[in-house]
Every structure is written in C-alpha cells, then in structure tokens.
PDB file of C-alpha atoms in Angstrom:
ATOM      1  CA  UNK A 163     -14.899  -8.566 -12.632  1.00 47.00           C
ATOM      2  CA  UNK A 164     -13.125 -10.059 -10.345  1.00 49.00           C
ATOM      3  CA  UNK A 165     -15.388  -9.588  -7.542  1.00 57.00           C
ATOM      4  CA  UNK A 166     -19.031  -8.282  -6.170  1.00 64.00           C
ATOM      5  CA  UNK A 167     -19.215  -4.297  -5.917  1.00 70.00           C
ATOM      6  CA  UNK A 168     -19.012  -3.138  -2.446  1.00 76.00           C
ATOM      7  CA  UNK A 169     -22.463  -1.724  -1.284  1.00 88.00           C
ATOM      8  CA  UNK A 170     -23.543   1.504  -3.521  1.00 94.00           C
ATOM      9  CA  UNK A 171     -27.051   2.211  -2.227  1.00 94.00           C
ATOM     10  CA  UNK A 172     -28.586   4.088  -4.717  1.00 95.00           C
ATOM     11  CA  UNK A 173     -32.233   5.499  -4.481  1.00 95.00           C
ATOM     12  CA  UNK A 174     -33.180   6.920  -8.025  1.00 96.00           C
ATOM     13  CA  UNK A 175     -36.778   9.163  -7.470  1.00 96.00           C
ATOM     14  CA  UNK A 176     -38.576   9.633 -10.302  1.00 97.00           C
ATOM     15  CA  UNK A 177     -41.203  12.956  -9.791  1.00 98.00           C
ATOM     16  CA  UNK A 178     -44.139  13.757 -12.376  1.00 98.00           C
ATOM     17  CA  UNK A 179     -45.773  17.288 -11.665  1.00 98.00           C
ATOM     18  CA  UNK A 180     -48.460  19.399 -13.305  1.00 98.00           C
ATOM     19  CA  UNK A 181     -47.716  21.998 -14.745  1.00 97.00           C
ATOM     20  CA  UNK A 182     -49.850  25.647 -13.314  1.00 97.00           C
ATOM     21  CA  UNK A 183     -48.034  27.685 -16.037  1.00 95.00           C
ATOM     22  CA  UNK A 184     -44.360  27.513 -15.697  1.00 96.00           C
ATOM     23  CA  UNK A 185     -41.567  29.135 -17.687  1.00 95.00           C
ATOM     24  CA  UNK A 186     -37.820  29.252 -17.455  1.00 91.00           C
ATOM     25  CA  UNK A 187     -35.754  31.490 -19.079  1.00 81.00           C
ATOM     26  CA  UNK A 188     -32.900  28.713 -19.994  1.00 77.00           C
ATOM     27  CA  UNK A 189     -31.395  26.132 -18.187  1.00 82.00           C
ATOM     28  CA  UNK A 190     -33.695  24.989 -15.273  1.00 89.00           C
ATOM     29  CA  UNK A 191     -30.885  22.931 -13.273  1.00 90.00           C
ATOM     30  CA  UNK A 192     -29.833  26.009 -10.824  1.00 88.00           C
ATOM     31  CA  UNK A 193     -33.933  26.369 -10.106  1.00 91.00           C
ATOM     32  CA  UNK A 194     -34.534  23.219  -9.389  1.00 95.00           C
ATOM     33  CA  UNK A 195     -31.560  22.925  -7.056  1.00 93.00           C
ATOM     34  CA  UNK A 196     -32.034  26.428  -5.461  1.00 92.00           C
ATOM     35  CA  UNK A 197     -35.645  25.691  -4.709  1.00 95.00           C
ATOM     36  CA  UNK A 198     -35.214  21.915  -3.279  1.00 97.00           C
ATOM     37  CA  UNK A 199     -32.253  23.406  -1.206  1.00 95.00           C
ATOM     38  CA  UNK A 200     -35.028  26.254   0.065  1.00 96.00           C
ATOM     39  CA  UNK A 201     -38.024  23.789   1.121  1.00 97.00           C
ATOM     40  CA  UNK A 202     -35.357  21.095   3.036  1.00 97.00           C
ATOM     41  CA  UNK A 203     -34.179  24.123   4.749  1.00 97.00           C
ATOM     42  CA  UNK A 204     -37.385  25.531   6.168  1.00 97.00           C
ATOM     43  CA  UNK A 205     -39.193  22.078   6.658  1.00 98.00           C
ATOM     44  CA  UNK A 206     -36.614  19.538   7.090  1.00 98.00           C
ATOM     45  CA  UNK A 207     -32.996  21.039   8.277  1.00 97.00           C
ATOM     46  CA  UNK A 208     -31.432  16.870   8.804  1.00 96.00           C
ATOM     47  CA  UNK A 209     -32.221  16.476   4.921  1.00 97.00           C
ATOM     48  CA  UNK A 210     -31.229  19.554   4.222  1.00 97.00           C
ATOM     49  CA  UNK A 211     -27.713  18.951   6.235  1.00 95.00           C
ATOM     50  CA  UNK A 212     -27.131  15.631   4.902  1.00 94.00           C
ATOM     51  CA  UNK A 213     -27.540  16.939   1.158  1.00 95.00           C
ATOM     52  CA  UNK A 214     -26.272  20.542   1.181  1.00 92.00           C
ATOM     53  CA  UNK A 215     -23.426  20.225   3.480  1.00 85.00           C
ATOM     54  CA  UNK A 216     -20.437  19.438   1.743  1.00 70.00           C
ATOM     55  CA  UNK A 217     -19.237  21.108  -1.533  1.00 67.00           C
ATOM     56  CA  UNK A 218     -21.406  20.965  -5.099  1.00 64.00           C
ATOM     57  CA  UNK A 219     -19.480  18.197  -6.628  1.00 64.00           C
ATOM     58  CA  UNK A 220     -19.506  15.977  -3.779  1.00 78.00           C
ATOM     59  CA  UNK A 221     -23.523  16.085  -2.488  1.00 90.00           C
ATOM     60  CA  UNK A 222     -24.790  12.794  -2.254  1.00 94.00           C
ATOM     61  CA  UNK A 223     -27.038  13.426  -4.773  1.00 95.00           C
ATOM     62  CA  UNK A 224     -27.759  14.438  -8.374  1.00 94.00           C
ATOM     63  CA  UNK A 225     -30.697  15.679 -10.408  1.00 94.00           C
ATOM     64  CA  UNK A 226     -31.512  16.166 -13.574  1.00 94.00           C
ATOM     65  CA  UNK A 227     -34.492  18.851 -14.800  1.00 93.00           C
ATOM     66  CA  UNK A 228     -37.403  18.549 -17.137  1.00 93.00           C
ATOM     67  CA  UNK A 229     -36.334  19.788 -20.649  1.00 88.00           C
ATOM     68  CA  UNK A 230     -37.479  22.291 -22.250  1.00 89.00           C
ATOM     69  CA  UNK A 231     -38.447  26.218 -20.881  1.00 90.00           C
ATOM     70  CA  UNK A 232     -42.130  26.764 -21.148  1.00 94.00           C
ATOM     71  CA  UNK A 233     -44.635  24.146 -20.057  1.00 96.00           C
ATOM     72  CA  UNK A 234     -47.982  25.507 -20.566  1.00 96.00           C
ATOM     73  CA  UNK A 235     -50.768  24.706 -17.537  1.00 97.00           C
ATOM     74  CA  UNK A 236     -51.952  20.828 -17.702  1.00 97.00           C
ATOM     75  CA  UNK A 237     -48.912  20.059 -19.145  1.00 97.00           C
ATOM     76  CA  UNK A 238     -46.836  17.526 -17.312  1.00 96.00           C
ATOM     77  CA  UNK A 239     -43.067  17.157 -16.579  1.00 96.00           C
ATOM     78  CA  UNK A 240     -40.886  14.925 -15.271  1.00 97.00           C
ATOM     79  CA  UNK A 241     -37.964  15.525 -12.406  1.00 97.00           C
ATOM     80  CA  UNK A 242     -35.545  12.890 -11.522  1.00 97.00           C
ATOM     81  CA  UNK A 243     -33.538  12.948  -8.283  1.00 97.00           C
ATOM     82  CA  UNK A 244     -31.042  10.246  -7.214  1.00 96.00           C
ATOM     83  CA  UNK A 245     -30.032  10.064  -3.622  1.00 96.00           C
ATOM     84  CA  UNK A 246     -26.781   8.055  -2.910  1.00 96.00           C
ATOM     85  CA  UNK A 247     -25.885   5.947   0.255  1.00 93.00           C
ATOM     86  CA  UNK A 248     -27.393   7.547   3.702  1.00 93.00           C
ATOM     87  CA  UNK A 249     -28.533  10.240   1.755  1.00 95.00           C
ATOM     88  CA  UNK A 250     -31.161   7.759   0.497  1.00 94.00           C
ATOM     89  CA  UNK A 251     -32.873   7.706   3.587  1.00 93.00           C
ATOM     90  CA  UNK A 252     -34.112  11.087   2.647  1.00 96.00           C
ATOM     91  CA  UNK A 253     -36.515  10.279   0.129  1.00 94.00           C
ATOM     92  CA  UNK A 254     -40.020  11.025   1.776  1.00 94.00           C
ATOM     93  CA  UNK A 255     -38.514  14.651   2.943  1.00 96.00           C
ATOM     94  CA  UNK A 256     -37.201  15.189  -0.763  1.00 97.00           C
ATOM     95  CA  UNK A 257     -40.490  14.034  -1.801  1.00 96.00           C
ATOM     96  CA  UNK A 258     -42.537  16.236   0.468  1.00 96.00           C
ATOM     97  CA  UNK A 259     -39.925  19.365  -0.081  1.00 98.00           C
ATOM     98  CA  UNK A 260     -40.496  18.941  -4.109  1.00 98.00           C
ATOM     99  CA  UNK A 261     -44.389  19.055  -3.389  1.00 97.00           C
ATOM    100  CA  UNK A 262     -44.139  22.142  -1.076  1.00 97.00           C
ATOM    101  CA  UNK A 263     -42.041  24.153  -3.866  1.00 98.00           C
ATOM    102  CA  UNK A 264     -44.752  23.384  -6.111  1.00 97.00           C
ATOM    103  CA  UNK A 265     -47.335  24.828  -3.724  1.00 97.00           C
ATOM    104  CA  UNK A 266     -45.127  27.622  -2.887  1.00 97.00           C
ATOM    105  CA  UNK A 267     -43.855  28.079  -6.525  1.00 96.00           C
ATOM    106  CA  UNK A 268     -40.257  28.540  -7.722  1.00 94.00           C
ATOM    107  CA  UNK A 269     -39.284  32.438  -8.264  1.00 88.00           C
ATOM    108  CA  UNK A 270     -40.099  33.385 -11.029  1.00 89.00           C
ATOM    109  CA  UNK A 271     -40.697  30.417 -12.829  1.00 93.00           C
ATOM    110  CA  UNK A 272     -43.990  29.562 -11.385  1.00 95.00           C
ATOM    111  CA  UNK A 273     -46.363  26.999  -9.802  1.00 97.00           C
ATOM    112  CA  UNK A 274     -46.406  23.062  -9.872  1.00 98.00           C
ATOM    113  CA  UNK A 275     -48.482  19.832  -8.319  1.00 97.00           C
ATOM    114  CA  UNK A 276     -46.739  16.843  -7.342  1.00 98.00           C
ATOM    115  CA  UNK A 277     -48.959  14.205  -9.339  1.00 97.00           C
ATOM    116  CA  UNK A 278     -46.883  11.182  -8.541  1.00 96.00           C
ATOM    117  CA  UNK A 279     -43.891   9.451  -6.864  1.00 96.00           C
ATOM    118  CA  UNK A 280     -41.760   6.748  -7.905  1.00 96.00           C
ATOM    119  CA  UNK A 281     -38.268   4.902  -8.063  1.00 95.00           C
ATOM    120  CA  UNK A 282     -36.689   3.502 -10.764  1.00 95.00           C
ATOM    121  CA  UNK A 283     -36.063  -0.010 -10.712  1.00 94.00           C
ATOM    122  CA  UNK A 284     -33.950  -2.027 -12.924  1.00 93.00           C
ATOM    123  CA  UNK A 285     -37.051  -3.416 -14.169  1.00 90.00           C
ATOM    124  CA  UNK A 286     -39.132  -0.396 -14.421  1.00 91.00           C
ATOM    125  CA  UNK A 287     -40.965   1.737 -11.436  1.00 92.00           C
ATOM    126  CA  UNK A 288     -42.169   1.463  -8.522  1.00 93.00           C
ATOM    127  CA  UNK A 289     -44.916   3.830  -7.583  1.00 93.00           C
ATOM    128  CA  UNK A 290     -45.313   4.773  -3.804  1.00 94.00           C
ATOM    129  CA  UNK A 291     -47.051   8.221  -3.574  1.00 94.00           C
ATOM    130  CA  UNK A 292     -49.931   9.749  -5.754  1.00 94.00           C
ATOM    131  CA  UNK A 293     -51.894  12.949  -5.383  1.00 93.00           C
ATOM    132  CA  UNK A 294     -55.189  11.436  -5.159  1.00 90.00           C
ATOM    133  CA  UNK A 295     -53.927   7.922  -3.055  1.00 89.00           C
ATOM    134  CA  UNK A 296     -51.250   9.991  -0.847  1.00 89.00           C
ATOM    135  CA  UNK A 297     -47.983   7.145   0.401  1.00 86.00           C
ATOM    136  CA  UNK A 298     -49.306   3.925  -1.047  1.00 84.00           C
ATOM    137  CA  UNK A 299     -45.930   1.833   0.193  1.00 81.00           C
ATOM    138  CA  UNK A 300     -42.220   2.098   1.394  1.00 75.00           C
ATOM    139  CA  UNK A 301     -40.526   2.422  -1.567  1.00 77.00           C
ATOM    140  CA  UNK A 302     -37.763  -0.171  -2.096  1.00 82.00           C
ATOM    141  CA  UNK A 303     -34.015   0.748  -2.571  1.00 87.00           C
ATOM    142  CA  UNK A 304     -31.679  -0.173  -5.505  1.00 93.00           C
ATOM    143  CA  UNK A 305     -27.502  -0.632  -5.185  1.00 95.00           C
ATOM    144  CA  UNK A 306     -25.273   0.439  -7.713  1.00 95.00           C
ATOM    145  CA  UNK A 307     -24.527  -3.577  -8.468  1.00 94.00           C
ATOM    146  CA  UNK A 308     -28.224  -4.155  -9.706  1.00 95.00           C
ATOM    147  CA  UNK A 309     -27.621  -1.431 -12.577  1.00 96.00           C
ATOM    148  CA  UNK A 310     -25.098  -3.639 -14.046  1.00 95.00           C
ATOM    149  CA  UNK A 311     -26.772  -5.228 -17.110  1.00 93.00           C
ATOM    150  CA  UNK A 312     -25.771  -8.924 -17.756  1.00 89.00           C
ATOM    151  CA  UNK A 313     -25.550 -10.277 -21.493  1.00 86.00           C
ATOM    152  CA  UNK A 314     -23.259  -9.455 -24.445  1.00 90.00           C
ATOM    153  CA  UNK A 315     -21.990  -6.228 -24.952  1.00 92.00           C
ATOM    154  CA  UNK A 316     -22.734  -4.362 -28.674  1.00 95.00           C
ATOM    155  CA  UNK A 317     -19.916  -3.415 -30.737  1.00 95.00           C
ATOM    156  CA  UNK A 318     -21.398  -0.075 -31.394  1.00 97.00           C
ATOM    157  CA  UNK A 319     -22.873   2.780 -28.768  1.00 97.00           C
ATOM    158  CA  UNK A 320     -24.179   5.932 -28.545  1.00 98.00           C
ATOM    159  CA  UNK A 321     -23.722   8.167 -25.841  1.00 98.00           C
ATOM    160  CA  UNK A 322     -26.036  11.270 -25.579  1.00 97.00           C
ATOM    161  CA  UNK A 323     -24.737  13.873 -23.251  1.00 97.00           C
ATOM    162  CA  UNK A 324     -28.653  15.487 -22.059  1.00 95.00           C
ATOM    163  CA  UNK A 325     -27.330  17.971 -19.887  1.00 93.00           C
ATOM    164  CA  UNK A 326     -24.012  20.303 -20.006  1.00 93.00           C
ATOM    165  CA  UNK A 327     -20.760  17.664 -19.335  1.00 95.00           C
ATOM    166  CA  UNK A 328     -17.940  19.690 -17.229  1.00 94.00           C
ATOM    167  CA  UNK A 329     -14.524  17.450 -17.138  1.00 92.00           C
ATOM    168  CA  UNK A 330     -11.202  18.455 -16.612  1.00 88.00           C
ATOM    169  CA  UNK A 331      -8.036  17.641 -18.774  1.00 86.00           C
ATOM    170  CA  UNK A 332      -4.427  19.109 -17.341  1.00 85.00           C
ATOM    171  CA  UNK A 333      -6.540  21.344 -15.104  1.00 84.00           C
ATOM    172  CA  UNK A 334      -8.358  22.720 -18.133  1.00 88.00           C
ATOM    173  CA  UNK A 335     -12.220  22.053 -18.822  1.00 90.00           C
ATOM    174  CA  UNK A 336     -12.244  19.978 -22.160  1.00 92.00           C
ATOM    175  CA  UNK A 337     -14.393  21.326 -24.906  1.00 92.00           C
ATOM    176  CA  UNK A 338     -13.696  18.971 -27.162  1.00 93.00           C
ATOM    177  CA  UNK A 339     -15.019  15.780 -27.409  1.00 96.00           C
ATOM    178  CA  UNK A 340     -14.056  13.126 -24.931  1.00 96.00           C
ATOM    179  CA  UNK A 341     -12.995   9.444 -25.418  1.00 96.00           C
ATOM    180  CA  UNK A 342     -14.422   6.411 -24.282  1.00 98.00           C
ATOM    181  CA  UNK A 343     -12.019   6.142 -22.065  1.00 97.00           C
ATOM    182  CA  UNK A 344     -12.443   9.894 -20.288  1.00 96.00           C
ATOM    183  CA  UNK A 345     -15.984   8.797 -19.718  1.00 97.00           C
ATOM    184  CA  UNK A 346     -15.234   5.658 -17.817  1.00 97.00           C
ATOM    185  CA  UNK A 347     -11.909   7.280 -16.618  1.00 96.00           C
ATOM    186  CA  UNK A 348     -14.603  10.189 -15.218  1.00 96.00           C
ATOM    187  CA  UNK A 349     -16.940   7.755 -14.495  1.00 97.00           C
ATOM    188  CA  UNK A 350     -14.873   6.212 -11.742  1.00 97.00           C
ATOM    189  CA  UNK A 351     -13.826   9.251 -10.147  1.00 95.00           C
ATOM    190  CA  UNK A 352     -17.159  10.031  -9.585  1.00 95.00           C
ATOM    191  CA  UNK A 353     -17.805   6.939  -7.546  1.00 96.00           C
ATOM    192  CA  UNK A 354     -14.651   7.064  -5.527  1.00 95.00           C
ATOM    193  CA  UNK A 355     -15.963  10.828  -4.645  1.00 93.00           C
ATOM    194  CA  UNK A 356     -19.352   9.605  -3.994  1.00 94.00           C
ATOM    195  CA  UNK A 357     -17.916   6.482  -2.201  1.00 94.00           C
ATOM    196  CA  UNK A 358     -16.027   9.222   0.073  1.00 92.00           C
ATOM    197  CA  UNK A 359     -18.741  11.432   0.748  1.00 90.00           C
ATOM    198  CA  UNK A 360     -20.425   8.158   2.120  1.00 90.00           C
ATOM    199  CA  UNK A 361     -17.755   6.893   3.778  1.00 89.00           C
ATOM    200  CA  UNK A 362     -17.171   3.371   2.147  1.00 90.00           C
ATOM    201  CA  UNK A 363     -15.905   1.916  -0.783  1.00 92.00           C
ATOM    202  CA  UNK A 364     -16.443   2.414  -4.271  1.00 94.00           C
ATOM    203  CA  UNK A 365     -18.309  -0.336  -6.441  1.00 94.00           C
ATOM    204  CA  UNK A 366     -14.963  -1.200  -7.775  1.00 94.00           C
ATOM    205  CA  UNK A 367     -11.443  -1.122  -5.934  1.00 93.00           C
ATOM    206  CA  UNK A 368      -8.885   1.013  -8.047  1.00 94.00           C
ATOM    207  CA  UNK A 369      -6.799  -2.134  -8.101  1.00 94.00           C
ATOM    208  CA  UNK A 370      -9.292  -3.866  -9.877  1.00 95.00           C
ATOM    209  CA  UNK A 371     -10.176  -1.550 -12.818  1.00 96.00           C
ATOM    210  CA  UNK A 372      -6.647  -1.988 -14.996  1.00 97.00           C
ATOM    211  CA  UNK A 373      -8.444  -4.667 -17.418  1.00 97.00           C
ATOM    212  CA  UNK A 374     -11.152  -2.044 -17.726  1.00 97.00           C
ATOM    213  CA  UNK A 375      -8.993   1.120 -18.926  1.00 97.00           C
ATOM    214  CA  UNK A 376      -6.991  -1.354 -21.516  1.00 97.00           C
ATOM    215  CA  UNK A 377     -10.234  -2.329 -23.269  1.00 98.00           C
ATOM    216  CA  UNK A 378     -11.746   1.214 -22.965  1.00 97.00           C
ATOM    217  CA  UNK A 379      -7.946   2.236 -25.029  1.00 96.00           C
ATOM    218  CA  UNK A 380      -8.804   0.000 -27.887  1.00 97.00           C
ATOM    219  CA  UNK A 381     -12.840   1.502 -28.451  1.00 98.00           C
ATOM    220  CA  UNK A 382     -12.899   3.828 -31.141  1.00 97.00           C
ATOM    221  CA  UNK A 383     -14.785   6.932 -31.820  1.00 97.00           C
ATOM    222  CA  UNK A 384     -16.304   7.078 -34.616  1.00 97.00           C
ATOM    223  CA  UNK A 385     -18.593  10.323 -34.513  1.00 96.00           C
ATOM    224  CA  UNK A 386     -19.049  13.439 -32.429  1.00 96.00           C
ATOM    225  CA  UNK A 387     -21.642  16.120 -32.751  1.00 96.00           C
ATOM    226  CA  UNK A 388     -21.413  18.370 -29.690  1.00 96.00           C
ATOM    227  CA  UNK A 389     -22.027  21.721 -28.843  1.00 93.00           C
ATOM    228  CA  UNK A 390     -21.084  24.196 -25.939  1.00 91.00           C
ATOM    229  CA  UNK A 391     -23.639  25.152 -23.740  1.00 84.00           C
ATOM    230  CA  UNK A 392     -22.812  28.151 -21.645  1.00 79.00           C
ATOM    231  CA  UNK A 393     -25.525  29.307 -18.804  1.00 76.00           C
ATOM    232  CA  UNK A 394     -25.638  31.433 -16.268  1.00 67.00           C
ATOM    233  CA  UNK A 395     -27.102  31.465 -13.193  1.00 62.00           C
ATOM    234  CA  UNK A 396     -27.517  33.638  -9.803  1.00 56.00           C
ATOM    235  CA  UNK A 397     -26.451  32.622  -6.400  1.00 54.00           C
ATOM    236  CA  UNK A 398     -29.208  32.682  -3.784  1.00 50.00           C
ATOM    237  CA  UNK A 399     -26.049  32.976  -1.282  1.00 51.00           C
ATOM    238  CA  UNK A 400     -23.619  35.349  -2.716  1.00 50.00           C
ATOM    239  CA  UNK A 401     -26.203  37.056  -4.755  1.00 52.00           C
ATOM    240  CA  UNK A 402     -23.844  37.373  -7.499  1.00 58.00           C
ATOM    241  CA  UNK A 403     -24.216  36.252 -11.114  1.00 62.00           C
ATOM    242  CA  UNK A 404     -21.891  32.633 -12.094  1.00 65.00           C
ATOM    243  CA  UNK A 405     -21.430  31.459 -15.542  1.00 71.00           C
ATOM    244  CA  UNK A 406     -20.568  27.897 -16.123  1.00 78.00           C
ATOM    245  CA  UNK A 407     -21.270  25.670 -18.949  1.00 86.00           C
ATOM    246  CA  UNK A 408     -20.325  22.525 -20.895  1.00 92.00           C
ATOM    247  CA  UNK A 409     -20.666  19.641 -23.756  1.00 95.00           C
ATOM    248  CA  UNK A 410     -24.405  18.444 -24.830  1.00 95.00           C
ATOM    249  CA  UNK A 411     -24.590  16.441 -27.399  1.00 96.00           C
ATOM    250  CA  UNK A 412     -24.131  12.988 -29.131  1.00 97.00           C
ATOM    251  CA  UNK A 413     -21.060  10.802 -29.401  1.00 98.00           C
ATOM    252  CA  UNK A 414     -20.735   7.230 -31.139  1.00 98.00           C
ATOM    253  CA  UNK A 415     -18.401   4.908 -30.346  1.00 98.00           C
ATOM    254  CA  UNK A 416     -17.049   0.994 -31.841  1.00 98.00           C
ATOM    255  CA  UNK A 417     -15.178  -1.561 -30.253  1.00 97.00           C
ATOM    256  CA  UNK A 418     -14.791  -4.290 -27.587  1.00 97.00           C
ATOM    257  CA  UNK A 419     -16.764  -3.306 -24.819  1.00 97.00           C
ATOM    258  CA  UNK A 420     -17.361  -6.152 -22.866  1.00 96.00           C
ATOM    259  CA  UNK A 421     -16.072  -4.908 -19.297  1.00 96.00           C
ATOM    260  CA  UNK A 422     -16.859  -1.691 -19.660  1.00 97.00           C
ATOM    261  CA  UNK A 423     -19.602  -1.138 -21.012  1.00 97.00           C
ATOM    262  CA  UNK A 424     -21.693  -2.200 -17.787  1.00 97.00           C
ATOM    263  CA  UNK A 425     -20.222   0.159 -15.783  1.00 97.00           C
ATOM    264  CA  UNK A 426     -21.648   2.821 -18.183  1.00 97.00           C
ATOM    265  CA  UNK A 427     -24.212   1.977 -18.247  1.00 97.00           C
ATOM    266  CA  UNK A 428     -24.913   1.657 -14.810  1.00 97.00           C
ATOM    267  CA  UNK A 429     -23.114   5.062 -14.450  1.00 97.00           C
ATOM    268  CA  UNK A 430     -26.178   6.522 -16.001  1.00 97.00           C
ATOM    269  CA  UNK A 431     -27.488   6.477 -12.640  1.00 96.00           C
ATOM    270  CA  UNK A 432     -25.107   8.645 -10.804  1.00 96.00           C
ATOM    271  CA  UNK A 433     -23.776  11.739 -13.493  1.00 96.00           C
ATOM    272  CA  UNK A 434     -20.196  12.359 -14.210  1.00 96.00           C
ATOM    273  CA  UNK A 435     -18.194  15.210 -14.266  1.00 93.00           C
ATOM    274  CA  UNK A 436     -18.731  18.614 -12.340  1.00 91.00           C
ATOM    275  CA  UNK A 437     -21.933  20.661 -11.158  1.00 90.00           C
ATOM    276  CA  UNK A 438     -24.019  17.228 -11.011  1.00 92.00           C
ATOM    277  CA  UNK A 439     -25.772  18.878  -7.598  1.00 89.00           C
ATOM    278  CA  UNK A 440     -27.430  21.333 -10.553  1.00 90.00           C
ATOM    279  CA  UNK A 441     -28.295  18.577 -13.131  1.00 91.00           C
ATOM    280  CA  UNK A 442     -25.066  18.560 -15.327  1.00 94.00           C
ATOM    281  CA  UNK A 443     -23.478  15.477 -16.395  1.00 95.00           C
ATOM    282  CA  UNK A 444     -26.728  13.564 -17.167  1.00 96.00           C
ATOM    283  CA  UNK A 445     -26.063  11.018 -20.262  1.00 97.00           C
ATOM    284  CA  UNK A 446     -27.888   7.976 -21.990  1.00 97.00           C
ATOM    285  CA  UNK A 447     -26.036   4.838 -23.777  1.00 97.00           C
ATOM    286  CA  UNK A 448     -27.871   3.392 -26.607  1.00 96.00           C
ATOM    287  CA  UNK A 449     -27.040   0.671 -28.593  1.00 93.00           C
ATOM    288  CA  UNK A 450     -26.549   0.960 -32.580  1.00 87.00           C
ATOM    289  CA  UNK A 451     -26.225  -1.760 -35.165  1.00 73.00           C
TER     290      UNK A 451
END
C-alpha cells in the first residue's frame, strides 16, 4: 500500500435483546430492515432521511440479523448494524429506534428488550448503553483503516458467506461459486459506492489497487460448499410479494495473500454484493493451517 486510506468512518453497533417470544418464518433480514425503517420514520425523520433515502444498495448502512427463526422468551439475540460516514452520526437514534420496535414489536414476529449497546472495536467492544445503567458514555468511532490487520498473511482461508451473497457476472447473478478475486473485485465496488453515497473517497484510489487484483489472480480455490438460498419477502411500500435470494455457504482458498488479504478482512465490516440494506452479503475470513 502505497499510501494511508482516505477517511472511511465506520460505526459498527453491536445490539443484544431479550427475547419476549419471537418467531420468524425464514429469513429475518427484510423484518429487521422494515421495522428499523418504521421507528426512524415516526420518531426520528433526519435518521430516517439520511439512511432510507437513496436506493437499497447504496444506504449508508448494512445489517445483519440474528440467526435462526424461533427464539423462545429469555432467550437472547444479537443484531449488528454498521453505519458508514455521516450516517454514523446516527447511532443514538438507531439505538433508540431498535429499542422502540422492541416495545412496539415487529409484525408478526413479536416482542423484544434492548438489553445492551455496544460498538465493535478492533480490539473488542465498547459498551455505552444498558437497560438497567441507561447511556453510560459517547461511544467512540472506528475508520475503515483501523480494520486493517497488520502481520503476515496465512497461506490458507476460509471464507463463510452467513447471509445470502447477490453478485453480478455479465449482468447475470452468479450462482456459482466466486473467486478470490470476485470477492475483492466486489469488495471494492462496494466501497467506491459507499465512498459515493458519502461523498469522498474510497479507502483505496482505483489507481492504486492493480498490485492487489494480480496477487488475488494467482490464489487458488481449493473448496466450495455453497448452497442457494431463495427468500421472499413483502414490501411494506408496494405491498407486493419480491423474491430474491443468493450464495450461503463456505469457500476455502490457498495462495499469496499478502495485499489482499487485509482488505478482506477489513471488508467484513461493510458487506459486499447486493441487498446489504436487508442483511445480505455478510461473510467471515478464518484462517486454516
């Protein structure tokens, strides 16, 4: 790397709730979105503008939902929200909004409490709302740069894909499995469209990133085990029922990774590929020996 990332605030919220009795009848993404969308709305409308205003693949934000359908009552789960550039600024109002739904319950899944409040660090979390303690401290902010781990790369990896992965080939989605270098290729794209949507520059120039596509060329696959997940979901707006869906699974990879494997990492925090505003795209790198 050539030089330091341009400015990437990034503000990754971290939301444990209590379960009252919830269920949901498959993918919980489009719930999660539709009912977050519904509390800004009513209680905060300048949240709700700065994070539903522009088209789904290019909100300032992405989520990812608890797994699983039915968490019985006492049961906890966890909701992650990331909030990119001014859209960071947002955080107590998405914090508040996510404790409202939960009072208010999400239709027809049921009721929730909003136990605790944090952002990820780096290093771990940072805690600055509880139920029983209420705002404890301002949370602190992260940039894009401080996801970048340091240290020698592994010559192995393993890339779980948590939630659905949409990506385009030739103006087709790809249901096959993707390369190392379609994930970093998407990977980028999705921070020059974030970097848009913000108005300033991505982490990384374009002109910089032609080292970083000839390594990712030379990494080899070396396993794939994925599966299509279709959903379907109902627009609140249009009232009429969508079906979308894409790749979950695990992929393994081998090679020189040196320079790009960083920026994979640290993509973690941000999605890639389509729908992100509903939780798709959500991924984990592991190391292997």
């Amino acid at each position: 790397m050539n030089q330091r990332p341009a400015p990437f605030p990034i503000a990754p919220l971290r939301l444990t709730l209590r379960s009252a009795g919830l269920f949901f009848p498959g993918y919980s993404g489009s719930l999660w979105h539709g009912g977050l969308g519904m509390m800004l709305q009513r209680h905060f409308p300048a949240t709700f503008r700065a994070l539903y205003g522009g088209q789904d693949d290019a909100r300032p934000y992405a989520l990812r939902a608890p797994a699983g359908e039915r968490f019985p009552p006492g049961s906890r789960l966890t909701l992650d929200l990331k909030l990119f550039g001014d859209a960071s600024q947002h955080l107590f109002a998405c914090t508040q909004a996510i404790a409202l739904l939960g009072e208010a319950g999400i239709d027809p899944a049921g009721r929730f409490r909003l136990e605790r409040a944090s952002v990820l660090l780096p290093d771990g979390e940072a805690s600055f709302f509880t139920a029983d303690d209420g705002l404890r401290q301002p949370p602190p902010l992260t940039d894009f740069s401080d996801w970048l781990p340091a240290g020698p790369a592994p010559r192995q990896i393993e890339v779980r894909l948590l939630t659905p992965l949409r990506i385009k080939e030739g103006g087709e989605l790809l249901r096959q499995a993707p390369d190392y270098g379609q994930l970093l290729h998407r990977l980028f794209g999705r921070l020059d469209q974030l970097a848009h949507v913000m108005g300033s520059q991505p982490p990384l120039a374009k002109g910089e990133r032609a080292a970083l596509h000839d390594e990712a060329r030379q990494v080899t696959r070396l396993a794939a085990e994925l599966r299509w997940q279709q959903l379907d979901r109902r627009s609140a707006r249009t009232r009429q029922q969508m079906r979308f869906g894409g790749l979950q699974g695990e992929l393994r990879f081998a090679g020189e990774m040196t320079q790009t494997l960083p920026w994979l990492v640290a993509g973690q925090q941000v999605h890639i590929g389509g729908k992100t505003a509903f939780g798709f795209g959500a991924y984990e790198v592991e190391a292997r020996q």
